[in-house]
XYZ file of C-alpha atoms in Angstrom:
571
model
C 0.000 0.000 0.000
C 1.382 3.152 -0.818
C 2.396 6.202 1.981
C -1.187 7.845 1.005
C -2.542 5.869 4.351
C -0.309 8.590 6.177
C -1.035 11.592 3.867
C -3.735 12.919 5.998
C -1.738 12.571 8.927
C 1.015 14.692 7.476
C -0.937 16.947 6.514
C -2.004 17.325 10.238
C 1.667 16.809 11.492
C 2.373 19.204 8.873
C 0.004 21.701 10.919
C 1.735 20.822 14.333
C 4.772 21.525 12.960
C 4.115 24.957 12.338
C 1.962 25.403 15.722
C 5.224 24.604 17.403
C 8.092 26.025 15.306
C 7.676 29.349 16.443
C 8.881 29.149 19.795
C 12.202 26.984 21.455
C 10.159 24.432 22.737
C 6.217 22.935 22.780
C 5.004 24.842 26.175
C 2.541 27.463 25.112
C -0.231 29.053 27.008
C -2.130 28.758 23.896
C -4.969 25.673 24.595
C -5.092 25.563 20.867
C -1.430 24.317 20.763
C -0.402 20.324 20.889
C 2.341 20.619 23.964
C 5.427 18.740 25.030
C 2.708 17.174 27.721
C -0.096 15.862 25.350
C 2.778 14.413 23.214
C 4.484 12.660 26.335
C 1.274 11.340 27.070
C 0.135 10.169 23.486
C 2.040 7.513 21.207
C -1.123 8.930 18.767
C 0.121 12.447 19.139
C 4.054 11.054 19.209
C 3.413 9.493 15.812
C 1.781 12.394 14.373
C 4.737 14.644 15.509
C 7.112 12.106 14.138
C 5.031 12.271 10.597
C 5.730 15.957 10.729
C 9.721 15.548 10.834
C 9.234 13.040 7.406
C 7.202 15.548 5.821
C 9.863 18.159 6.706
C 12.366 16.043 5.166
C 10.832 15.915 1.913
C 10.756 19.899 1.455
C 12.783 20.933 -1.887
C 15.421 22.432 0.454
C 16.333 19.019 1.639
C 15.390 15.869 0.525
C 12.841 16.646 -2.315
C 15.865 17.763 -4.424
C 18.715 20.510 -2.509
C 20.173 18.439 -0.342
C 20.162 15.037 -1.965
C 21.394 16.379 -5.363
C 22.808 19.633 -5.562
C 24.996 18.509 -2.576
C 25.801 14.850 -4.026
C 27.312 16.484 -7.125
C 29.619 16.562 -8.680
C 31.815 13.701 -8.774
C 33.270 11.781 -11.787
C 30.232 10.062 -13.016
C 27.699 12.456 -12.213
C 27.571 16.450 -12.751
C 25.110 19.309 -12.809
C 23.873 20.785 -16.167
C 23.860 24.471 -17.248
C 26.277 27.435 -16.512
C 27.850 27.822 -13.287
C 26.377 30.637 -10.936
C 26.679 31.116 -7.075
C 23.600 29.033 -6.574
C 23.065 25.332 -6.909
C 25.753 24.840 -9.872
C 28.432 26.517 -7.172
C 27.503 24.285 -4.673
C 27.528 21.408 -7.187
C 31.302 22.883 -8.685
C 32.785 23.373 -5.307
C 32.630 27.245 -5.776
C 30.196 28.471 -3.655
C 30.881 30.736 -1.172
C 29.354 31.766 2.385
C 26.585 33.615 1.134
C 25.499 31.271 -1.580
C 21.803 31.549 -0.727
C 21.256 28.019 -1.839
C 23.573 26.541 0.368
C 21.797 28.558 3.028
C 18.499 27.294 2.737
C 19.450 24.015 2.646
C 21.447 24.106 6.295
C 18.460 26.351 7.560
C 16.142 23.928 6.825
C 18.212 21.382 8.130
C 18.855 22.458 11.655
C 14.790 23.414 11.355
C 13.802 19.857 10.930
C 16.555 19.077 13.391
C 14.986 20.955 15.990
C 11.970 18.858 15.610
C 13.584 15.842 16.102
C 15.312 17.280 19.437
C 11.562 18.345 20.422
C 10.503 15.265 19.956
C 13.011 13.315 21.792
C 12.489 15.122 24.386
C 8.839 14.620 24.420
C 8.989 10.698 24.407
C 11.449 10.444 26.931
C 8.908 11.797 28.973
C 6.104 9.777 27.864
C 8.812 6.601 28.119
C 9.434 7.365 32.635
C 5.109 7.716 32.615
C 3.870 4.663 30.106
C 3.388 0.829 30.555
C 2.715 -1.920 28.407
C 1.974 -1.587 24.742
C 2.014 2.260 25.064
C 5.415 1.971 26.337
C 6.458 -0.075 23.322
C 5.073 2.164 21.250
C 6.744 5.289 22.617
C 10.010 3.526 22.416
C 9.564 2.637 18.697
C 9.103 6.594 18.036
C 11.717 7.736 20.333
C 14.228 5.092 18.340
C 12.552 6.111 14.840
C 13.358 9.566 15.284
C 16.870 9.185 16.771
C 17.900 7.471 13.699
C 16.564 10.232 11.430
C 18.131 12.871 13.568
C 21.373 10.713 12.827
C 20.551 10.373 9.142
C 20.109 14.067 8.819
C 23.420 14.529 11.179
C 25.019 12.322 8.732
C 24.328 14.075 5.350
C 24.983 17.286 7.017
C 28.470 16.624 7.979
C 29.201 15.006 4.412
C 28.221 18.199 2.806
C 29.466 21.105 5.644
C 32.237 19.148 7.468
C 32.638 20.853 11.134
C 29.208 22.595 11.677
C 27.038 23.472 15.301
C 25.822 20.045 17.302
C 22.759 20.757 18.928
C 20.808 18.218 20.584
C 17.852 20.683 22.290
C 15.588 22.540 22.231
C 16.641 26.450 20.321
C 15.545 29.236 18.393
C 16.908 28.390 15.056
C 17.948 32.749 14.741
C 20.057 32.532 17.711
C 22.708 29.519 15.826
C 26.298 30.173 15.268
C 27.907 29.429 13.066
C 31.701 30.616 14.656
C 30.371 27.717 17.499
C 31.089 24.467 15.528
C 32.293 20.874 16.790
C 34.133 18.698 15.131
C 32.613 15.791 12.615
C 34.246 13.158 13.689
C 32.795 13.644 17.100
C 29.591 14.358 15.904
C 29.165 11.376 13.961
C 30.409 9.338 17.158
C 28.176 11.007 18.953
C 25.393 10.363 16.587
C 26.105 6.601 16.347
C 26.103 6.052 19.757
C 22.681 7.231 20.475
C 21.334 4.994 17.423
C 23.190 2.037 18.637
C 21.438 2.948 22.209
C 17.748 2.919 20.625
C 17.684 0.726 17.254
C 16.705 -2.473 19.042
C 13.897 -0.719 19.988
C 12.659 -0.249 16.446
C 10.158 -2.495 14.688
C 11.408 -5.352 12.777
C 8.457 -6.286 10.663
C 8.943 -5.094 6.888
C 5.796 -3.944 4.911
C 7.013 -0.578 3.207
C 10.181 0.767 2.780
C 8.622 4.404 3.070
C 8.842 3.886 7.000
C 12.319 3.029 9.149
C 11.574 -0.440 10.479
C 14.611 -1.940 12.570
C 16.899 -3.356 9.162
C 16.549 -0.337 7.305
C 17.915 1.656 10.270
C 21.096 -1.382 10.376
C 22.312 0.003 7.285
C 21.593 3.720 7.642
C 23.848 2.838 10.657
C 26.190 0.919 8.678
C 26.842 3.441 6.426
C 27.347 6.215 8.683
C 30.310 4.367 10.322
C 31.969 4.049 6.360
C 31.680 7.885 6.709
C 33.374 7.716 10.223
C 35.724 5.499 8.959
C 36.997 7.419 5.897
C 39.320 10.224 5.576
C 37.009 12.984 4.645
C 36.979 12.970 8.521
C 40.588 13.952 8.991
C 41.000 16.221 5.570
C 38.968 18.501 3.502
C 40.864 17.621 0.712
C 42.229 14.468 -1.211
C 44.862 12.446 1.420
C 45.934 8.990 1.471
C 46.208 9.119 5.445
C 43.520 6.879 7.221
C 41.680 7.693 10.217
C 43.365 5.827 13.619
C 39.877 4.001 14.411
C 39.082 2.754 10.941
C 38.567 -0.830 11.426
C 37.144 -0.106 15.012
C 34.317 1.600 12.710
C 34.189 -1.006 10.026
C 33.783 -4.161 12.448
C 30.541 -1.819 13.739
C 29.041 -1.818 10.450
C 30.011 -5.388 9.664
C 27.863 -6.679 12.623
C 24.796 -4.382 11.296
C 25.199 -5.430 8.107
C 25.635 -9.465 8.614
C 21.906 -9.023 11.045
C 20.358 -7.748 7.851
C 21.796 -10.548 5.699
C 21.259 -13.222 8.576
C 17.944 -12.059 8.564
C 16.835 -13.428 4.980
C 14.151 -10.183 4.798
C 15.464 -9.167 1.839
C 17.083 -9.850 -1.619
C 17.979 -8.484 -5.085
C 15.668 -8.179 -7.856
C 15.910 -10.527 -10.282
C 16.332 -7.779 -12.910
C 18.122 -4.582 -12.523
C 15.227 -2.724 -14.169
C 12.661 -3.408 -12.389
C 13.974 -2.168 -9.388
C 13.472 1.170 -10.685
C 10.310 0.645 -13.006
C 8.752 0.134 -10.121
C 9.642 2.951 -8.226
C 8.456 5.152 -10.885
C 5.104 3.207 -10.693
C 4.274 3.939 -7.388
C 4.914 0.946 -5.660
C 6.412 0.784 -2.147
C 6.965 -2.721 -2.168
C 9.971 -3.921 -2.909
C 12.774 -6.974 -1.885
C 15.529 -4.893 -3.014
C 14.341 -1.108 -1.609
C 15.327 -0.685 2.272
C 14.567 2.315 2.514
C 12.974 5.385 0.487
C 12.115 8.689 1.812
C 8.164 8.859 0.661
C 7.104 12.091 -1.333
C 3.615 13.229 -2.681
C 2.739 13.347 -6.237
C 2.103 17.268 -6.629
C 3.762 18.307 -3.317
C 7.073 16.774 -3.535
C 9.986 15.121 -5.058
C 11.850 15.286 -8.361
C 12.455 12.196 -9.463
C 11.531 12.112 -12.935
C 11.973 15.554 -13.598
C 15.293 17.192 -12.281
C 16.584 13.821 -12.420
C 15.508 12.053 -15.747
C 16.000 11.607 -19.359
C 14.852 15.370 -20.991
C 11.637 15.686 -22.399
C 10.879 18.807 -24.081
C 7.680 21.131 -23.377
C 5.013 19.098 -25.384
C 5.630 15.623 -24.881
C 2.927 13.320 -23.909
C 5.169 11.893 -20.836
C 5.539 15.547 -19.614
C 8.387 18.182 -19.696
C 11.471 17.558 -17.261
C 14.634 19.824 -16.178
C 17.585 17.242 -16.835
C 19.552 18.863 -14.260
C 21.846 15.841 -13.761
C 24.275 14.755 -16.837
C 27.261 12.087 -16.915
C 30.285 12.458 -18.783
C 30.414 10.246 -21.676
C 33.263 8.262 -19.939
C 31.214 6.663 -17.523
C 28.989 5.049 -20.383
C 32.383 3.805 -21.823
C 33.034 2.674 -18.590
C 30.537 0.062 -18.513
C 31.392 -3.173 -20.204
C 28.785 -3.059 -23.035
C 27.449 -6.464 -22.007
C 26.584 -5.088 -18.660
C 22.612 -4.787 -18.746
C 22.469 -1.717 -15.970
C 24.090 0.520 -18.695
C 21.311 1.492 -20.515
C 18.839 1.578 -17.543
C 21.404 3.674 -16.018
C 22.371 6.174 -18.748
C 20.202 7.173 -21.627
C 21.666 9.042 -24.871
C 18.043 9.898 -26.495
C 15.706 12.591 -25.488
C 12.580 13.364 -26.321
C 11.282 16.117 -28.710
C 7.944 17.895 -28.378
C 6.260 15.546 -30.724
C 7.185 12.864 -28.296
C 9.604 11.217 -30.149
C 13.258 9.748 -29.150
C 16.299 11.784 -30.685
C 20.045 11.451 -30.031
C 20.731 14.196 -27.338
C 24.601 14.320 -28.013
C 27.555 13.701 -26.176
C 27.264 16.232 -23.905
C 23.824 15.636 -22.374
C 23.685 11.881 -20.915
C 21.359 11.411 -19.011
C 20.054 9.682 -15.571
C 17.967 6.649 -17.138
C 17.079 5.036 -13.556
C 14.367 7.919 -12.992
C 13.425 8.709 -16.367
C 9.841 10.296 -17.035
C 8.307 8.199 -19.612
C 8.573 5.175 -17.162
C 5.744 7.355 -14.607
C 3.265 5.204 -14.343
C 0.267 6.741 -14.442
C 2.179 9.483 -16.786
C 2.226 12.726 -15.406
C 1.921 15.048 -18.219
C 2.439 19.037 -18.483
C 5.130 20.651 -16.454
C 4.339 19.425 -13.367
C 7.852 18.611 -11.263
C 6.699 17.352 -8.081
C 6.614 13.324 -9.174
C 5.989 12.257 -5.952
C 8.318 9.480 -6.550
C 10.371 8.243 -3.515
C 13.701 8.848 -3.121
C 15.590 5.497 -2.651
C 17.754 6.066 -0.291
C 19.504 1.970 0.842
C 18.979 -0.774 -1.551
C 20.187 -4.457 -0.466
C 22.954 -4.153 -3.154
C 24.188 -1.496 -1.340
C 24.337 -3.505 1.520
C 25.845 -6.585 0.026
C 29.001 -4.376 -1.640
C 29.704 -2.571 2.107
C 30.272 -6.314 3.559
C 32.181 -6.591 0.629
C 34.573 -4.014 1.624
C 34.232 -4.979 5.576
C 35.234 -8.583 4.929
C 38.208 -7.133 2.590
C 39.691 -4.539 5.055
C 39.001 -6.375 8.511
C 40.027 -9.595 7.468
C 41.839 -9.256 4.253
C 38.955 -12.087 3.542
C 39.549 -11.472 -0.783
C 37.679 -14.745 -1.476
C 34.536 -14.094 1.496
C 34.173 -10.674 -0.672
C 34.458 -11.599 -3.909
C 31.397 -13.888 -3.464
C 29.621 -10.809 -2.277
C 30.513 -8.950 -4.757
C 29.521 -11.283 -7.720
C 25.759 -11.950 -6.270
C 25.045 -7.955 -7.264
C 27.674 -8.249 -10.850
C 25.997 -11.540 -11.351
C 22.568 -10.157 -12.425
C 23.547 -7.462 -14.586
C 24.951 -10.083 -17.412
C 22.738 -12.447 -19.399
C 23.619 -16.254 -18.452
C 25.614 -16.884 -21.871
C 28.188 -13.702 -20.768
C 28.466 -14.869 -16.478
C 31.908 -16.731 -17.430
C 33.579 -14.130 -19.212
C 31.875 -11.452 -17.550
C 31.432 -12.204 -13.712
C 33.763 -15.507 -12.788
C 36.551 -14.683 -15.310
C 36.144 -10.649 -14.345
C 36.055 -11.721 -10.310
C 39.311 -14.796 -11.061
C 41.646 -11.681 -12.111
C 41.016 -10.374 -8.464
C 43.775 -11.900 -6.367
C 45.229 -9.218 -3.648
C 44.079 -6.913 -1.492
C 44.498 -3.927 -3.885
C 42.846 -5.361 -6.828
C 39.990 -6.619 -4.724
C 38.938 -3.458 -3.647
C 39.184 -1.832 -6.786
C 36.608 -3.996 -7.860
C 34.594 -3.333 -5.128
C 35.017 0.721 -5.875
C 34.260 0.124 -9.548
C 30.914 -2.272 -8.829
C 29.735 0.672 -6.518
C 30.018 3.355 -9.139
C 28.085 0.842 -11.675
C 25.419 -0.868 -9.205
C 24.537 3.145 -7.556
C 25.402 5.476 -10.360
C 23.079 9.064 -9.974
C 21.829 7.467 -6.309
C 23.653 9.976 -4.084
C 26.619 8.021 -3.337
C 29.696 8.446 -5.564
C 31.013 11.881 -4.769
C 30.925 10.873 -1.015
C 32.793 7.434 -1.774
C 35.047 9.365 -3.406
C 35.371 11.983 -0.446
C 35.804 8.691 2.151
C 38.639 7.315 -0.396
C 40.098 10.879 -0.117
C 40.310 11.008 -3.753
C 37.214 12.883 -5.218
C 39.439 15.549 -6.390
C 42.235 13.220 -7.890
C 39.212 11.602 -9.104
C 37.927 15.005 -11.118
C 41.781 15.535 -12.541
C 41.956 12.115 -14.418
C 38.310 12.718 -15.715
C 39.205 15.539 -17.490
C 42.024 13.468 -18.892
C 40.022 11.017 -19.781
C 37.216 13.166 -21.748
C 40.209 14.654 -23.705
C 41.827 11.202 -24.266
C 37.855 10.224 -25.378
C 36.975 13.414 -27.869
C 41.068 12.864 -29.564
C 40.096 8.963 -29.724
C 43.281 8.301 -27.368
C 44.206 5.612 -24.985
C 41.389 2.883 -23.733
C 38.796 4.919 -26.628
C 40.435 4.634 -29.838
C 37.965 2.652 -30.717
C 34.362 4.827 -29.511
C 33.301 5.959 -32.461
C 33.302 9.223 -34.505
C 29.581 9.270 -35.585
C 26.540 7.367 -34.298
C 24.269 6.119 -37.138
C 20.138 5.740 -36.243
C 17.047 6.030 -37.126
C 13.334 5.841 -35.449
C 12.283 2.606 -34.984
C 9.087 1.391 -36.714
C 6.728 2.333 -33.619
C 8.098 6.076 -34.722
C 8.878 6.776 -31.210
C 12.406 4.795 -29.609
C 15.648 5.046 -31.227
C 17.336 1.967 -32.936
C 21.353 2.800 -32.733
C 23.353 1.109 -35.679
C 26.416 1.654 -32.580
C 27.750 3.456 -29.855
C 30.070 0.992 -28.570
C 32.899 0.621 -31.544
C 32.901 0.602 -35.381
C 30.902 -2.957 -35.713
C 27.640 -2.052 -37.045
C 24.409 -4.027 -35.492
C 23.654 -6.708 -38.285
C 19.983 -6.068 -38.379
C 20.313 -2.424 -38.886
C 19.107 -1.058 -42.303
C 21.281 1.425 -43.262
C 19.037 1.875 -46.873
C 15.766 3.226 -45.795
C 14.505 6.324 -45.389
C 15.166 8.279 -42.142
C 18.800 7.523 -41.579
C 20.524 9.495 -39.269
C 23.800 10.377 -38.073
C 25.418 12.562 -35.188
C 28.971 13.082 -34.587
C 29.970 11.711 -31.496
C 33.705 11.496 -29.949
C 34.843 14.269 -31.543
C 32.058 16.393 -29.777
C 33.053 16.279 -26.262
C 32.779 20.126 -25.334
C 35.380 21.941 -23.949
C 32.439 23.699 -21.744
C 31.056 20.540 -20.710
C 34.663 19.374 -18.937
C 35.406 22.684 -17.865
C 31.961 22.916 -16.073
C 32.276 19.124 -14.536
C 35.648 19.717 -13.460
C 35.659 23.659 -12.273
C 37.541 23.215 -8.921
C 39.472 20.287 -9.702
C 43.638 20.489 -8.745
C 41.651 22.975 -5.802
C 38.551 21.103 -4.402
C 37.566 21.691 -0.639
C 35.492 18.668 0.023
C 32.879 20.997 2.044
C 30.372 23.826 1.637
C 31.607 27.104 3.686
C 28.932 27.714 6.674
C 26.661 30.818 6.230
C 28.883 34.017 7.494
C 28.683 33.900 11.463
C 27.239 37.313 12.589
């Protein structure tokens, strides 16, 4: 069943919310007001507040699109379209300053939904020294449920701002500092210890990943100690030093992740596709999905349209913005066997008379999310999809025990099988010995094993929010940046590993007069079946193409990246 059960709820959440964010805490004379006191006494009231904090999340400023994109680009596989400005393309660049007003909506909004959680923690552990039996439970679940999004928000904050404020009470969001900061390693130690303190308390049943049940929160957890562990905690720039509790950090996250693998509630899809043809149908059901922030269809989230294969005004699937592109190297990247390649990336878009064109070199897009796969379609220019934003899947899950088992225990073989149950679905059975076995056989030492676990991450979660921060917990995003812009020159002069992409793609409309059938994109062997004699050929030149723009923009601060965004100016 989809989130709509808890729409109305929001909506009155929603109203709390505001009843309450106008003063440091719930006390208010007002008899009109929900108080700290009806809350402490009310798992119904507690769950309504708690509705209100997910409802915050989902706000354009954070989750519905700021904060999960413009702050996840760029990195080498992912970048933000258009002209660089001091708004969200600075942020994206690594140019923005302090008064990027972007940047400052996004940590305002933050710390407001932050202050929320504190208010409700607050409440419930009041409620938790007054209630008995099933009550109790209850209150506990909500107290634990909103600890772990306070840590989730905690989390993203200190990927994106480094050092910021910690505040874990009750305050008038005006009255922050920003000269007062503490340090992000300590906040994130902090933050994990009061999840580990409350998680058990959580619900372990699993009927919709649009809610935190007990496993979902195990790898929210999990990941959060890869952050701690990495050395975008020590640096805010590219260094090959490694944090002194490391392993401490990665044996935490190995026990969370082995209780969600022990616990046989969850597994891959059995096609790559359909994990996300199903998101963009509106179904919250999945084995794969953990977890996935829920958003409205006409109040919230941009999946589908900032994020999405472009449609032009006129289409019958609806116009979209195409903010996020990927440099043609990553689709190169890809061996061209690999089925998540073209669900990933898409080189078409679609015209006003709803009809698939070549969209060059320099516009790849975001496949995963793309517009014509809304189900029902959403046509017009409407950008709130209301599709959820995935935010754990189990392949996610399987690749960081990957890495665990290779950096605890040096344990190459115990992570190679890991790591071929996610490559494993994304070749057809005739290419699995070439492909997979021979692919995983050339993976013998430490090193080479966990550069195939780096490379299976950026194919497997490609425009999902994770590569730049991989990158930043290697300590090699901007290294990373530098040997893109290599490679896209290497790639346009036909150089090195893409001498043999080709100069021009040949294609034409396919009989249904709507997809594109490609005569090739992945060397100079043209498909047999294409007919190269009929009307409506078409070609576009391709490696040649590669914009000078388009790796200037992706790469703007590389050889000078500061992995974080500068806090507001402290008054």
């Amino acid at each position: 069943m989809r989130f709509v059960k808890y729409i109305l709820v929001i909506f009155v959440s929603a109203f709390f919310v505001v009843s309450v964010s106008c003063d440091d805490d719930f006390d208010s004379d007002s008899e009109s007001r929900i108080t700290e006191t009806n809350i402490s006494s009310s798992p119904i009231l507690a769950e309504q507040a708690l509705m209100g904090v997910y409802a915050k999340m989902t706000k354009g400023s954070m989750y519905g699109k700021k904060l999960s994109y413009y702050c996840s680009l760029n990195s080498d596989i992912e970048c933000i379209s258009g002209s660089t400005d001091n708004g969200r393309r600075a942020i994206a660049r690594g140019v923005a300053t302090s008064y990027n007003t972007e940047s400052i909506d996004i940590i305002t909004n933050c710390y407001s939904t932050i202050r929320e959680c504190n208010n409700l923690i607050s409440a419930t552990d009041n409620g938790i020294n007054e209630l008995k039996g099933e009550q109790l439970k209850k209150m506990l679940s909500i107290k634990a449920e909103v600890t772990v999004l306070r840590a989730f928000i905690y989390h993203d904050m200190v990927r994106v701002f480094g050092d910021i404020p910690y505040i874990t009470n009750n305050y008038n969001i005006d009255n922050i500092s920003y000269k007062v900061v503490e340090n992000r390693k300590n906040i994130l130690t902090q933050e994990i210890a009061n999840v580990e303190d409350w998680i058990e308390y959580l619900d372990g049943e699993v009927d919709s990943f649009e809610r935190l049940n007990k496993y979902s929160s195990y790898a929210l957890l999990a990941e959060m100690c890869f952050t701690r562990s990495g050395r975008s905690m020590i640096s805010d720039v590219d260094t090959d030093e490694d944090t002194d509790d490391k392993i401490e950090y990665l044996k935490k996250a190995r026990y969370y992740l082995e209780k969600i693998v022990n616990s046989d509630k969850y597994e891959l899809e059995n096609s790559y596709e359909k994990i996300f043809k199903k998101l963009m149908s509106y179904d919250n059901v999945s084995s794969e999905i953990l977890f996935a922030l829920p958003m409205t269809r006409g109040n919230s989230g941009e999946l589908g349209y900032f994020i999405s294969t472009k449609h032009d005004e006129g289409s019958k699937y609806g116009s979209t913005e195409c903010g996020v592109l990927a440099p043609v190297t990553y689709f190169y990247d890809f061996d061209c066997n690999d089925l998540r390649r073209d669900v990933t990336l898409t080189l078409h878009k679609y015209t006003k008379d709803s009809q698939q064109n070549l969209s060059g070199i320099n516009n790849i897009s975001f496949g995963k999310f793309r517009r014509e796969w809304l189900q029902p379609v959403y046509e017009g220019k409407q950008k709130y999809t209301g599709v959820d934003l995935p935010i754990m899947r189990y392949s996610d899950v399987l690749l960081m025990l990957a890495e665990c088992k290779l950096e605890i225990e040096n344990d190459i073989d115990g992570a190679k099988e890991l790591l071929r149950k996610v490559r494993v679905r994304s070749f057809k059975s005739s290419d699995i010995d070439m492909k997979v076995d021979h692919y995983l056989g050339k993976m013998t030492t430490y090193l080479t094993t966990l550069e195939g676990i780096r490379k299976e991450r950026m194919f497997e979660l490609g425009g999902e929010r994770k590569r730049k921060f991989d990158l930043m917990r290697y300590g090699i995003l901007d290294k990373s940046l530098s040997e893109s812009k290599v490679r896209l020159n290497n790639l346009k002069e036909r150089k090195a590993e893409f001498i043999e992409v080709p100069e021009k793609i040949y294609w034409r409309l396919s009989d249904d007069s709507e997809h594109i059938k490609y005569a090739t994109v992945d060397e100079n062997d043209f498909a047999a079946d294409f007919d190269f004699d009929s009307d409506g050929l078409k070609n576009t030149k391709w490696s040649g193409a590669v914009a000078s723009s388009f790796v200037e923009r992706m790469c703007e601060s590389e050889g000078n990246l500061k992995y974080f965004l500068p806090l507001p100016i402290a008054e």
